[in-house]
mmCIF file with all atom_site columns, C-alpha atoms in Angstrom:
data_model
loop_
_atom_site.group_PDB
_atom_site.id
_atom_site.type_symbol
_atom_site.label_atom_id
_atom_site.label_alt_id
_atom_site.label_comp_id
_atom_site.label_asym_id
_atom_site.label_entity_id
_atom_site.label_seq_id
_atom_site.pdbx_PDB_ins_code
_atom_site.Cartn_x
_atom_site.Cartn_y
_atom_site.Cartn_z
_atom_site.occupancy
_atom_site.B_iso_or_equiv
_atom_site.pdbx_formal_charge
_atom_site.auth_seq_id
_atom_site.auth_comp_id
_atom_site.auth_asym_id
_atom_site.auth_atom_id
_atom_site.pdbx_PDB_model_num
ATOM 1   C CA . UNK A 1 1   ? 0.548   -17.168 10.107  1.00 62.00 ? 1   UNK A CA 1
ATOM 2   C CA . UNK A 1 2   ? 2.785   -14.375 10.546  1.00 76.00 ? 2   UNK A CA 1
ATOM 3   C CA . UNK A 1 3   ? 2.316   -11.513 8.157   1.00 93.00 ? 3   UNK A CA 1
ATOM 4   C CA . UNK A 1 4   ? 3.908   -8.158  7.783   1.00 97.00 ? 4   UNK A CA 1
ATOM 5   C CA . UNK A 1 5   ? 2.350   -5.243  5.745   1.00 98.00 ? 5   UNK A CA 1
ATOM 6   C CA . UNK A 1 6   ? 4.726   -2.802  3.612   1.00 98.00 ? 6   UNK A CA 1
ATOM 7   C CA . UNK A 1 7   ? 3.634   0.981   3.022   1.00 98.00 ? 7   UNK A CA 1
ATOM 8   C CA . UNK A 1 8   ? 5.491   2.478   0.397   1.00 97.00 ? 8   UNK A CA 1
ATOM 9   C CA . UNK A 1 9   ? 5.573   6.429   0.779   1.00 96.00 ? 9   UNK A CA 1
ATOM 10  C CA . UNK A 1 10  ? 6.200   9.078   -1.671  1.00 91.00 ? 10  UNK A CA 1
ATOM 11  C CA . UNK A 1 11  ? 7.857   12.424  0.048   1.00 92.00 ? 11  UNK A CA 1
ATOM 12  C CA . UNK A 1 12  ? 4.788   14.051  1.538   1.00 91.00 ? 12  UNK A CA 1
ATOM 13  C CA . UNK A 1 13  ? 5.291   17.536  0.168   1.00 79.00 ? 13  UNK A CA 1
ATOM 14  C CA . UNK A 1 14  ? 5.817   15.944  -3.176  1.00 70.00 ? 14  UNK A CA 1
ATOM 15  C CA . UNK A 1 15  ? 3.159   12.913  -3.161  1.00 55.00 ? 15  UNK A CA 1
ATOM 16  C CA . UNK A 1 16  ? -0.151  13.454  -5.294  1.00 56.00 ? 16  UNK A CA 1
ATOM 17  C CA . UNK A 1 17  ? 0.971   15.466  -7.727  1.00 55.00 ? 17  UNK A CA 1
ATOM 18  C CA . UNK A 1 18  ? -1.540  15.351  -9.963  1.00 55.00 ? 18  UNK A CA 1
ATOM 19  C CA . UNK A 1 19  ? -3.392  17.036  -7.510  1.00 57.00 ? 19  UNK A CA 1
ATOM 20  C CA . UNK A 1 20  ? -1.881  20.455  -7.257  1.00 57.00 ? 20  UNK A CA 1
ATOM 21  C CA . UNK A 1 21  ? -4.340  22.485  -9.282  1.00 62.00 ? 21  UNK A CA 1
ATOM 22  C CA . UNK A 1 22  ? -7.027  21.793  -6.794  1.00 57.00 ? 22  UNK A CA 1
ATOM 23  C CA . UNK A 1 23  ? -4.745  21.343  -3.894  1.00 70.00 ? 23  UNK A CA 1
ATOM 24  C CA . UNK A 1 24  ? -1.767  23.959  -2.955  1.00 70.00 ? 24  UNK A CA 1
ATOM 25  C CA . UNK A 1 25  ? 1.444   22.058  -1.603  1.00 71.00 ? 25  UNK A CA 1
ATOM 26  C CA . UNK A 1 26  ? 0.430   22.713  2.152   1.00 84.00 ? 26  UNK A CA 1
ATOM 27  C CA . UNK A 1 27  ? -3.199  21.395  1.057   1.00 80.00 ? 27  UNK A CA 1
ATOM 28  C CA . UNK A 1 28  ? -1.529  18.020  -0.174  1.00 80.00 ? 28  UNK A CA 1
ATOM 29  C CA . UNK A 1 29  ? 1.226   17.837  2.713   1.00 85.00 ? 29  UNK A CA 1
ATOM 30  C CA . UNK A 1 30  ? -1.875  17.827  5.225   1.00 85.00 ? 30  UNK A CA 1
ATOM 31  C CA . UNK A 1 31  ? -3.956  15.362  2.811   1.00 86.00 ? 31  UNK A CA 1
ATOM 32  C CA . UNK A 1 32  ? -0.601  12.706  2.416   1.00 90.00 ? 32  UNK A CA 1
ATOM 33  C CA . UNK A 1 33  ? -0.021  12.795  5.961   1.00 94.00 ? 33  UNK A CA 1
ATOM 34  C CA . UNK A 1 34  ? -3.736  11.813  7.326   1.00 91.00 ? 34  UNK A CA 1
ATOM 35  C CA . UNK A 1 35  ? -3.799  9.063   4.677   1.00 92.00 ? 35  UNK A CA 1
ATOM 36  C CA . UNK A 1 36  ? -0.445  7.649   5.914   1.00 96.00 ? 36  UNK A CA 1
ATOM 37  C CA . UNK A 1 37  ? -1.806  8.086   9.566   1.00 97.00 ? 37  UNK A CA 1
ATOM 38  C CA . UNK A 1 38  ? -4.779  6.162   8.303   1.00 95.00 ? 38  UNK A CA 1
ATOM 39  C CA . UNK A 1 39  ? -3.342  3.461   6.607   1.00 97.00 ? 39  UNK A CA 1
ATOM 40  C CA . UNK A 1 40  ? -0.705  2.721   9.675   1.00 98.00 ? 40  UNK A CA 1
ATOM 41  C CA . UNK A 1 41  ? -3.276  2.960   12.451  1.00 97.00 ? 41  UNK A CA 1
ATOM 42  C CA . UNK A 1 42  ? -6.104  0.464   10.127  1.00 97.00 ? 42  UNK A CA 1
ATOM 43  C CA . UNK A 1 43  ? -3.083  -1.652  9.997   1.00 98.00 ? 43  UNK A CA 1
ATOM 44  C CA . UNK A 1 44  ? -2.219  -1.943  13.351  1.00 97.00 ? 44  UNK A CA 1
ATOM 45  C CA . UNK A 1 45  ? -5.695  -2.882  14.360  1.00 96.00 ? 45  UNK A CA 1
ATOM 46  C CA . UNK A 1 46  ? -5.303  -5.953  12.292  1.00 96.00 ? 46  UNK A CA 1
ATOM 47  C CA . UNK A 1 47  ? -4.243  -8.604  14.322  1.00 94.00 ? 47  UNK A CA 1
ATOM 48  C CA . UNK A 1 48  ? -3.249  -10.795 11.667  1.00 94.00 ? 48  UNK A CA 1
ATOM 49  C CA . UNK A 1 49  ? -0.897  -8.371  10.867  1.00 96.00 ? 49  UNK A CA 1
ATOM 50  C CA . UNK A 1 50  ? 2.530   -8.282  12.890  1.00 96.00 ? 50  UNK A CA 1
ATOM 51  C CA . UNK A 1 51  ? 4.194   -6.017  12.093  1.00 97.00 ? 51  UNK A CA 1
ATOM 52  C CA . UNK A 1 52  ? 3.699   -2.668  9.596   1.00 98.00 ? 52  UNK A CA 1
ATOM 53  C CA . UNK A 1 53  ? 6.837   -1.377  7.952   1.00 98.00 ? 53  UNK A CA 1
ATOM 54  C CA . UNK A 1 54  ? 6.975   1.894   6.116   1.00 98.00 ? 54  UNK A CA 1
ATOM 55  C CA . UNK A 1 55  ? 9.010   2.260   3.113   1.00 97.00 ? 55  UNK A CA 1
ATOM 56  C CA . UNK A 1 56  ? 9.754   5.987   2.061   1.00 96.00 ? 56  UNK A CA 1
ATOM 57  C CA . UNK A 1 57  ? 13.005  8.601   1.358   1.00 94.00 ? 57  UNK A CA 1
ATOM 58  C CA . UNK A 1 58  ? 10.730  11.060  3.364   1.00 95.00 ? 58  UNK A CA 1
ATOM 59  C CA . UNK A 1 59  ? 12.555  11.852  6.560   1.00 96.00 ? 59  UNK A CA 1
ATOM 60  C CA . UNK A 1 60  ? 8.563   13.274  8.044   1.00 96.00 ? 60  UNK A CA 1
ATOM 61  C CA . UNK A 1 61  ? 7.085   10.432  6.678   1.00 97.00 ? 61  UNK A CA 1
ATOM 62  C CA . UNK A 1 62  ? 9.363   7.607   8.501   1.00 98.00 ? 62  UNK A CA 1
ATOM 63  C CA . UNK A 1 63  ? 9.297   9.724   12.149  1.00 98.00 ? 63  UNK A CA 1
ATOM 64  C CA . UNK A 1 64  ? 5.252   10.303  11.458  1.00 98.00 ? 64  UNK A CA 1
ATOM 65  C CA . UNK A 1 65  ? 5.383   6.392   10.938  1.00 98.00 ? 65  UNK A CA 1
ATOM 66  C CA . UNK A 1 66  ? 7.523   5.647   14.021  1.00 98.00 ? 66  UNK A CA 1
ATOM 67  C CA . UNK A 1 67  ? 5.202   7.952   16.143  1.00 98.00 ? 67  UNK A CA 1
ATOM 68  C CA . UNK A 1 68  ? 1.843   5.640   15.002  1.00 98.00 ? 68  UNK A CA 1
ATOM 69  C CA . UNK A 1 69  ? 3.878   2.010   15.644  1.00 98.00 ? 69  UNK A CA 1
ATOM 70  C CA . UNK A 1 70  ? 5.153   1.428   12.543  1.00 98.00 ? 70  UNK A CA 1
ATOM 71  C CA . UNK A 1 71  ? 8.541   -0.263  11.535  1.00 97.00 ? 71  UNK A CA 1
ATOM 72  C CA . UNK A 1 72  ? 10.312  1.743   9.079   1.00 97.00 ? 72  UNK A CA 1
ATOM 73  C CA . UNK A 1 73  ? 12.948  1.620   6.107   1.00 95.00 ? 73  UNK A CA 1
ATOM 74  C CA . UNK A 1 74  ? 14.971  4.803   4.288   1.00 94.00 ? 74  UNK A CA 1
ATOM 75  C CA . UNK A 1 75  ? 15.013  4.054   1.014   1.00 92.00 ? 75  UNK A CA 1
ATOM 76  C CA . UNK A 1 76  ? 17.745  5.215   -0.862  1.00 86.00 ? 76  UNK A CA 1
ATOM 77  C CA . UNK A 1 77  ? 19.536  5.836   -4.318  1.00 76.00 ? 77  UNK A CA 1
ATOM 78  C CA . UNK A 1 78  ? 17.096  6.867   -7.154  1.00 74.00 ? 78  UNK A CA 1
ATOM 79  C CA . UNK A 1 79  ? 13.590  6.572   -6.712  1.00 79.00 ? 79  UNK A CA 1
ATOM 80  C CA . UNK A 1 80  ? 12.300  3.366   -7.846  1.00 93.00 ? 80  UNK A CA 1
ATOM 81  C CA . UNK A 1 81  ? 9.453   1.315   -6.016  1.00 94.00 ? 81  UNK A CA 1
ATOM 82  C CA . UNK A 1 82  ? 10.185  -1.913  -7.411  1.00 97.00 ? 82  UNK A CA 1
ATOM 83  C CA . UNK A 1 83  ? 13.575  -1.665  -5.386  1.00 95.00 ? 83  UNK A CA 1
ATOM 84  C CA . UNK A 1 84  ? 12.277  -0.007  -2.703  1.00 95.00 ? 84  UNK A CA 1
ATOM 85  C CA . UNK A 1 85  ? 9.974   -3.016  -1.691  1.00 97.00 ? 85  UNK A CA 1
ATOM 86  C CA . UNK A 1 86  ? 12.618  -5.517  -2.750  1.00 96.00 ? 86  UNK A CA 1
ATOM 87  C CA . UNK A 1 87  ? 14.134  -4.008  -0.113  1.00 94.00 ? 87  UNK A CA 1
ATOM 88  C CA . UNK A 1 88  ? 11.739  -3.678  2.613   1.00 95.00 ? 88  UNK A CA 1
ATOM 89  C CA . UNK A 1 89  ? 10.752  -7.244  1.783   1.00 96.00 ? 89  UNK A CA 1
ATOM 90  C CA . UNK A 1 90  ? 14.027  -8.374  2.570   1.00 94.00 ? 90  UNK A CA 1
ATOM 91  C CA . UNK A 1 91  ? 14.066  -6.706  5.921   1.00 93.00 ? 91  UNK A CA 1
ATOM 92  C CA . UNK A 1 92  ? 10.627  -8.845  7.222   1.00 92.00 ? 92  UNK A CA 1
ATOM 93  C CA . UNK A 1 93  ? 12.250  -11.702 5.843   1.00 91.00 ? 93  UNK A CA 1
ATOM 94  C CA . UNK A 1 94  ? 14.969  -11.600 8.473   1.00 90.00 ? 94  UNK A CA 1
ATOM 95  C CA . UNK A 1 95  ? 12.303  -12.063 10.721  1.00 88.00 ? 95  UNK A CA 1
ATOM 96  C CA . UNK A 1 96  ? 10.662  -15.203 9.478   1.00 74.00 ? 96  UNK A CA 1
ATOM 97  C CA . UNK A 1 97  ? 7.638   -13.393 7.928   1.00 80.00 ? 97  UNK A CA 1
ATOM 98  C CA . UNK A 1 98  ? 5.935   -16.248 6.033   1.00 89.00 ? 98  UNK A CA 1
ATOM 99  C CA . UNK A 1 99  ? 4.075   -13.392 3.768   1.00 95.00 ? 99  UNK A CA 1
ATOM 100 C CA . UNK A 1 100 ? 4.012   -9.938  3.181   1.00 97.00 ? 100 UNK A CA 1
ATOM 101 C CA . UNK A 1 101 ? 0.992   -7.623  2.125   1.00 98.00 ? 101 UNK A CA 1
ATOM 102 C CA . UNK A 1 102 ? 2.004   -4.470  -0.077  1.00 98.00 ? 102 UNK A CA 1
ATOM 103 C CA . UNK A 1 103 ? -0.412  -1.538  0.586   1.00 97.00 ? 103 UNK A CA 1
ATOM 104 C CA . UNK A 1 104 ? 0.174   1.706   -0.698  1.00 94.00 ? 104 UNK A CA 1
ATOM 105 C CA . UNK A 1 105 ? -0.870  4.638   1.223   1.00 93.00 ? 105 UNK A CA 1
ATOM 106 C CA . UNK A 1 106 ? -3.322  6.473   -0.801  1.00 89.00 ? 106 UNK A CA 1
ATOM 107 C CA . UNK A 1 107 ? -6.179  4.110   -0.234  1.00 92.00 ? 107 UNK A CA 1
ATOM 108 C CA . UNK A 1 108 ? -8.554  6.589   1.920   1.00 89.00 ? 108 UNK A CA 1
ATOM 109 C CA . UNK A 1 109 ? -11.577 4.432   2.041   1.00 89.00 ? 109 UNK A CA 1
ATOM 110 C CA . UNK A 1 110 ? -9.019  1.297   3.511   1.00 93.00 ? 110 UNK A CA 1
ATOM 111 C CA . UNK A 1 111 ? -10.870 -0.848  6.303   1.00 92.00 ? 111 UNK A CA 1
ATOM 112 C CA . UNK A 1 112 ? -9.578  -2.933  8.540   1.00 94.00 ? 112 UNK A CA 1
ATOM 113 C CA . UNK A 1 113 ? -12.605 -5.767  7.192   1.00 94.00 ? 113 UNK A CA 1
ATOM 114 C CA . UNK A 1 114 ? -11.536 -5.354  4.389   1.00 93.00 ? 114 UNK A CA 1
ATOM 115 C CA . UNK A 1 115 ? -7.886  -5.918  4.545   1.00 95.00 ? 115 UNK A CA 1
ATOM 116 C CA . UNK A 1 116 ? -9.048  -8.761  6.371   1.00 95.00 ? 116 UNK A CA 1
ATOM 117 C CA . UNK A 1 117 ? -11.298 -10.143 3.840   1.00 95.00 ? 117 UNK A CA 1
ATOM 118 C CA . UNK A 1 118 ? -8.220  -9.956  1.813   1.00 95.00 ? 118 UNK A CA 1
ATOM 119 C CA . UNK A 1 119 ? -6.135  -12.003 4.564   1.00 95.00 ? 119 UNK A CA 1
ATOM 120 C CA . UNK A 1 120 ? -8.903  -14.646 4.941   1.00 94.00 ? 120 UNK A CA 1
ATOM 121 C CA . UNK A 1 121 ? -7.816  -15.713 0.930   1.00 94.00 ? 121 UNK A CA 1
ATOM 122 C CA . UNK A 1 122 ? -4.292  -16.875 2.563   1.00 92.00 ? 122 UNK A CA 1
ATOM 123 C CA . UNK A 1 123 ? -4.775  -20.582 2.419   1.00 85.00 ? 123 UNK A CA 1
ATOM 124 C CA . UNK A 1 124 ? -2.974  -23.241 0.650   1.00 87.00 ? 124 UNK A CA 1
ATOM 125 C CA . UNK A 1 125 ? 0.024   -21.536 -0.017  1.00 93.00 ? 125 UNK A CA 1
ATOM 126 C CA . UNK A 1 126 ? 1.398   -20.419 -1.956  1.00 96.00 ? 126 UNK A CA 1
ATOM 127 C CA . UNK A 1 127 ? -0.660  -17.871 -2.894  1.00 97.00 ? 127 UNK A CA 1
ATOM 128 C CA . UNK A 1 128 ? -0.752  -14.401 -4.834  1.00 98.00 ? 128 UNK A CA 1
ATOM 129 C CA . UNK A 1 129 ? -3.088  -12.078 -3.838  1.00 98.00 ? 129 UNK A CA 1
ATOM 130 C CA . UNK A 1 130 ? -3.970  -9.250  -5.494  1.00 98.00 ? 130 UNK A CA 1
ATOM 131 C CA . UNK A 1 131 ? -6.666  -6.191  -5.373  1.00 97.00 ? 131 UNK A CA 1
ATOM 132 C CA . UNK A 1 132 ? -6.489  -4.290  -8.967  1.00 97.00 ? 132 UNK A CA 1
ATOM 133 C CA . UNK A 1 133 ? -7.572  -0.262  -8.972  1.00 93.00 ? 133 UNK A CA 1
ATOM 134 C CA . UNK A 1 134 ? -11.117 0.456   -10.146 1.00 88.00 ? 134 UNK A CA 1
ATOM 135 C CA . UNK A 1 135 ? -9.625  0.344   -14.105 1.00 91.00 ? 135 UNK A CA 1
ATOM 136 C CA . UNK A 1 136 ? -8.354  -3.776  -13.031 1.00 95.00 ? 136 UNK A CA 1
ATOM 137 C CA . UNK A 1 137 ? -5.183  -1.974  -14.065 1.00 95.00 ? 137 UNK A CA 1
ATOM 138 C CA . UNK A 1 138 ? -2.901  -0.980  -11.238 1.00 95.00 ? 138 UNK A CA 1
ATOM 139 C CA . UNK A 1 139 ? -2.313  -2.902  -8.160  1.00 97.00 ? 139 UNK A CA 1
ATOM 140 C CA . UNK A 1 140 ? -3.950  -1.152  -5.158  1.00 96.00 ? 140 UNK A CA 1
ATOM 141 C CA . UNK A 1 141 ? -2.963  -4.146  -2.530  1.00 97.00 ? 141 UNK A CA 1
ATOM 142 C CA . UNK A 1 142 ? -0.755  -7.625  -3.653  1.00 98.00 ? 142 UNK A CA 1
ATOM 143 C CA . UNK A 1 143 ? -0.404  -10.543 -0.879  1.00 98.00 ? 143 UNK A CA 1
ATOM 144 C CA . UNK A 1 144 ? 2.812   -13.072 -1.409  1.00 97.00 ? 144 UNK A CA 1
ATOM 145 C CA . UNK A 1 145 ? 2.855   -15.910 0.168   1.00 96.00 ? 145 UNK A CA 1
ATOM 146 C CA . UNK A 1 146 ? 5.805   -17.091 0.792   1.00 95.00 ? 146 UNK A CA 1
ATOM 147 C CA . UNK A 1 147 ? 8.009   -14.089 1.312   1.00 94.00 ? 147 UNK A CA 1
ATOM 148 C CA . UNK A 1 148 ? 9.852   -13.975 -2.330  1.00 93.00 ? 148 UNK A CA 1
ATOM 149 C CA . UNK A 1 149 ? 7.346   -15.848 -4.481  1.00 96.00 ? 149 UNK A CA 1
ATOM 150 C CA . UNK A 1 150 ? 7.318   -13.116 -7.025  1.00 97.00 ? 150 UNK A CA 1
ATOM 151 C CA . UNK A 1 151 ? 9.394   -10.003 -8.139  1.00 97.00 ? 151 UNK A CA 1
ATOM 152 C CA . UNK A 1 152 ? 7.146   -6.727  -8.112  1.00 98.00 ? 152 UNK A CA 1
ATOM 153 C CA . UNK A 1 153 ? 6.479   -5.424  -11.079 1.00 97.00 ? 153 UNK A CA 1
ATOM 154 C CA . UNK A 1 154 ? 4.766   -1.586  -10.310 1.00 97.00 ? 154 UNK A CA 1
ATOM 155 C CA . UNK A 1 155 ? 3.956   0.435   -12.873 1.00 94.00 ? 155 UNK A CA 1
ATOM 156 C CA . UNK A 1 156 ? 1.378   1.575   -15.537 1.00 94.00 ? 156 UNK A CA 1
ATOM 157 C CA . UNK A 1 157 ? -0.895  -1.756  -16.004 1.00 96.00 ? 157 UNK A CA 1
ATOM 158 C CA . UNK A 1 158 ? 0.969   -3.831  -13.012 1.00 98.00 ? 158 UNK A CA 1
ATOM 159 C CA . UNK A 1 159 ? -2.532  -5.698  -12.256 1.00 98.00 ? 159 UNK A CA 1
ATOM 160 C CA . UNK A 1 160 ? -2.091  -7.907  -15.319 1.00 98.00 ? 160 UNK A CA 1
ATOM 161 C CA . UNK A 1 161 ? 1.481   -8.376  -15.003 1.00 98.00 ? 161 UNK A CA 1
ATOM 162 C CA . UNK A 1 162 ? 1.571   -9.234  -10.915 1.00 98.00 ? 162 UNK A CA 1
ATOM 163 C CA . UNK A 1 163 ? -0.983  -12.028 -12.262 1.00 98.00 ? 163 UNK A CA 1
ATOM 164 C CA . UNK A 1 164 ? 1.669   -13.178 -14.876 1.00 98.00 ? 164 UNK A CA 1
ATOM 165 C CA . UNK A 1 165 ? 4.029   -13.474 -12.752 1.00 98.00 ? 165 UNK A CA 1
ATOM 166 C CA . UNK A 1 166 ? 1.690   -15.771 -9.777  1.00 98.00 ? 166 UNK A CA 1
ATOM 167 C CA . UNK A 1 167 ? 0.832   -18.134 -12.508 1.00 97.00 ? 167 UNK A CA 1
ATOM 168 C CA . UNK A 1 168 ? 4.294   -18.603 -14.160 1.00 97.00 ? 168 UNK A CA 1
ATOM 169 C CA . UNK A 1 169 ? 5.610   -19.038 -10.449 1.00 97.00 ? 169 UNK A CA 1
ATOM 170 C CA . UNK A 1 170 ? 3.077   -21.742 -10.024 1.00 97.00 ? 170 UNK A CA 1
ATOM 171 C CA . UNK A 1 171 ? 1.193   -20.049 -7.258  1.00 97.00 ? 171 UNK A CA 1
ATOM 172 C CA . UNK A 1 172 ? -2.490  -20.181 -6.864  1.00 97.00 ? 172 UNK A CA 1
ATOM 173 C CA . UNK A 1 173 ? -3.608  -16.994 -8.091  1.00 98.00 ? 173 UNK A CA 1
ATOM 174 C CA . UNK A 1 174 ? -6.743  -15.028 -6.267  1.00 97.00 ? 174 UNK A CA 1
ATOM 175 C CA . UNK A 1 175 ? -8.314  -11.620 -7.348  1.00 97.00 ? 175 UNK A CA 1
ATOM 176 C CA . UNK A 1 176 ? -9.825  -9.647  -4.471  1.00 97.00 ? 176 UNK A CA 1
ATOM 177 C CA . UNK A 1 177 ? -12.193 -6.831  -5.844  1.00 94.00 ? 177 UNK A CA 1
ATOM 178 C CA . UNK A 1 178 ? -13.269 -4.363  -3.304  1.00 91.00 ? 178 UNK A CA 1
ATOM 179 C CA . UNK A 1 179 ? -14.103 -1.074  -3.320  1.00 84.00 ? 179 UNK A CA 1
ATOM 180 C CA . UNK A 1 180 ? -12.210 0.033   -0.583  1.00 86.00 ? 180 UNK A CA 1
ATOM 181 C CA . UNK A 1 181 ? -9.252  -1.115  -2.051  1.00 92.00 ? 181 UNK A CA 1
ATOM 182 C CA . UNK A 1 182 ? -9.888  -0.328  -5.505  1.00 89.00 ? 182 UNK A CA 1
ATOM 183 C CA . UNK A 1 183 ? -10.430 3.129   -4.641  1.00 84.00 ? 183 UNK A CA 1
ATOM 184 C CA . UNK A 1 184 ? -6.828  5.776   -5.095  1.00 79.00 ? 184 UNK A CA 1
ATOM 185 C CA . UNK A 1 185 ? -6.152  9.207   -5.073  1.00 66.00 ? 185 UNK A CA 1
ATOM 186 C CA . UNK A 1 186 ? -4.669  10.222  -8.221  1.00 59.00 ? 186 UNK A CA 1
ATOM 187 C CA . UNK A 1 187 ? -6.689  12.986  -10.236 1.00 53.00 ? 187 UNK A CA 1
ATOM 188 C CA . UNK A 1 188 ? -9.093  15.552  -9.168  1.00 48.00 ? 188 UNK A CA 1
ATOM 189 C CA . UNK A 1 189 ? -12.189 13.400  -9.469  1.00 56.00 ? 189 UNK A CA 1
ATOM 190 C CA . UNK A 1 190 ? -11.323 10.633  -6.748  1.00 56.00 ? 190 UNK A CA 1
ATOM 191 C CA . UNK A 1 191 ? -11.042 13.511  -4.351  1.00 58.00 ? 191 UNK A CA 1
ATOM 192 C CA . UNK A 1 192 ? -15.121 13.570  -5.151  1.00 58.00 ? 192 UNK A CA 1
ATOM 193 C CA . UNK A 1 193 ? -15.748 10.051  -5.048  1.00 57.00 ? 193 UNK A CA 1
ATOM 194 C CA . UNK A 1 194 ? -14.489 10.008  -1.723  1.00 60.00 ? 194 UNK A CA 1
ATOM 195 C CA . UNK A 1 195 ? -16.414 12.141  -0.001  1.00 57.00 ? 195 UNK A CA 1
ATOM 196 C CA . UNK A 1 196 ? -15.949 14.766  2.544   1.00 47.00 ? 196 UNK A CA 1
ATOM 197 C CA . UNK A 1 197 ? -14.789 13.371  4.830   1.00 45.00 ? 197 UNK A CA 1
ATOM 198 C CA . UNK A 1 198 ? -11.556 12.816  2.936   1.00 50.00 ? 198 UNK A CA 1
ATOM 199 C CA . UNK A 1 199 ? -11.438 15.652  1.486   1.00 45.00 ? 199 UNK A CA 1
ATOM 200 C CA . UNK A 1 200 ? -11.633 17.883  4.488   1.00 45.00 ? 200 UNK A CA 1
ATOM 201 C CA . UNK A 1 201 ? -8.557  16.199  5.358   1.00 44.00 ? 201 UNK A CA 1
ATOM 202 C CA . UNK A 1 202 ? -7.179  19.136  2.720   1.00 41.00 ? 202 UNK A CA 1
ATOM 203 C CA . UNK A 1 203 ? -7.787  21.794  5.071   1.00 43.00 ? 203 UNK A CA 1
ATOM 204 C CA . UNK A 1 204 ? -6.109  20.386  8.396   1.00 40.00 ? 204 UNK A CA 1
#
């Protein structure tokens, strides 16, 4: 089956926020560019996965993209993700993608057995696949199958609403709970329950 995964990307120097009074700008410009090198190269090793295409406004974070094989997409007008992916999704429609995997780029524990776990649910289309955040309610990963099954609905409580939308579209509907996808960066106290290793990520 082919399959292309979307990355959307906040600007790098403005990304994680919520972050800044533990992390100085520089701090979080380092931090948002090893996760997006991350999440492109775990990607890439996925054979399932065709292509990767990177979704951002963020001149540095489309040409760090390009330089790690990704596929990319400016987005443009006012910042709104919903569009945004509308957007990219049309673009790996055009080349006969039969599904698309959202993945946002924030997910620093992301494996490639996971994601793959996560592909192995693809059967019997179609299909709506979705990984909720540790509070089941944002959506940390969502798998459509076909390309156009749903419209994204992002934002505050999205897990509940992405599974709305599967069963009103008549798709079979499958919850994927891991914790490497259930696991963001958002506040202070994920940058502890990821570790070190993550966190010294701060301080290239």
């Amino acid at each position: 089956m082919t399959l292309w995964a979307i990355v959307p990307v906040k600007p790098l120097r403005r990304g994680k926020s919520r972050l800044s009074e533990v992390l100085s700008e520089e701090e979080r410009l380092g931090l948002n560019s090893q996760l997006l090198i991350h999440t492109v190269d775990t990607l890439r090793e996925i054979p399932e996965i065709e292509q990767v295409l990177v979704v951002s406004r963020d001149q540095a974070a489309l040409s760090l993209a390009r330089a790690h094989g990704a596929r990319t997409v400016q987005e443009n007008g006012a910042p709104e993700l919903n569009i945004a992916l509308t957007r990219a999704t049309i673009v790996a429609k055009q080349y006969a993608t039969r599904g698309v995997l959202i993945i946002p780029s924030d997910l620093p524990m992301i494996s490639k057995e996971d994601v793959r776990t996560m592909l192995e649910m693809v059967k019997d289309p179609p299909v709506v696949i979705v990984a909720p955040d540790r509070k089941k309610e944002g959506t940390n990963a969502l798998l459509v199958c076909p390309v156009g099954l749903i419209e994204y609905d992002y934002g505050p409580n999205s897990f509940a609403r992405h599974c709305k939308r599967a069963q009103e579209a008549g798709a079979r509907l499958e919850i994927c709970e891991l914790p490497s996808l259930a696991l963001d960066m958002d506040v202070p106290e994920d940058l502890d329950l990821v570790g070190e290793e993550f966190g010294s990520w701060s301080n290239q």
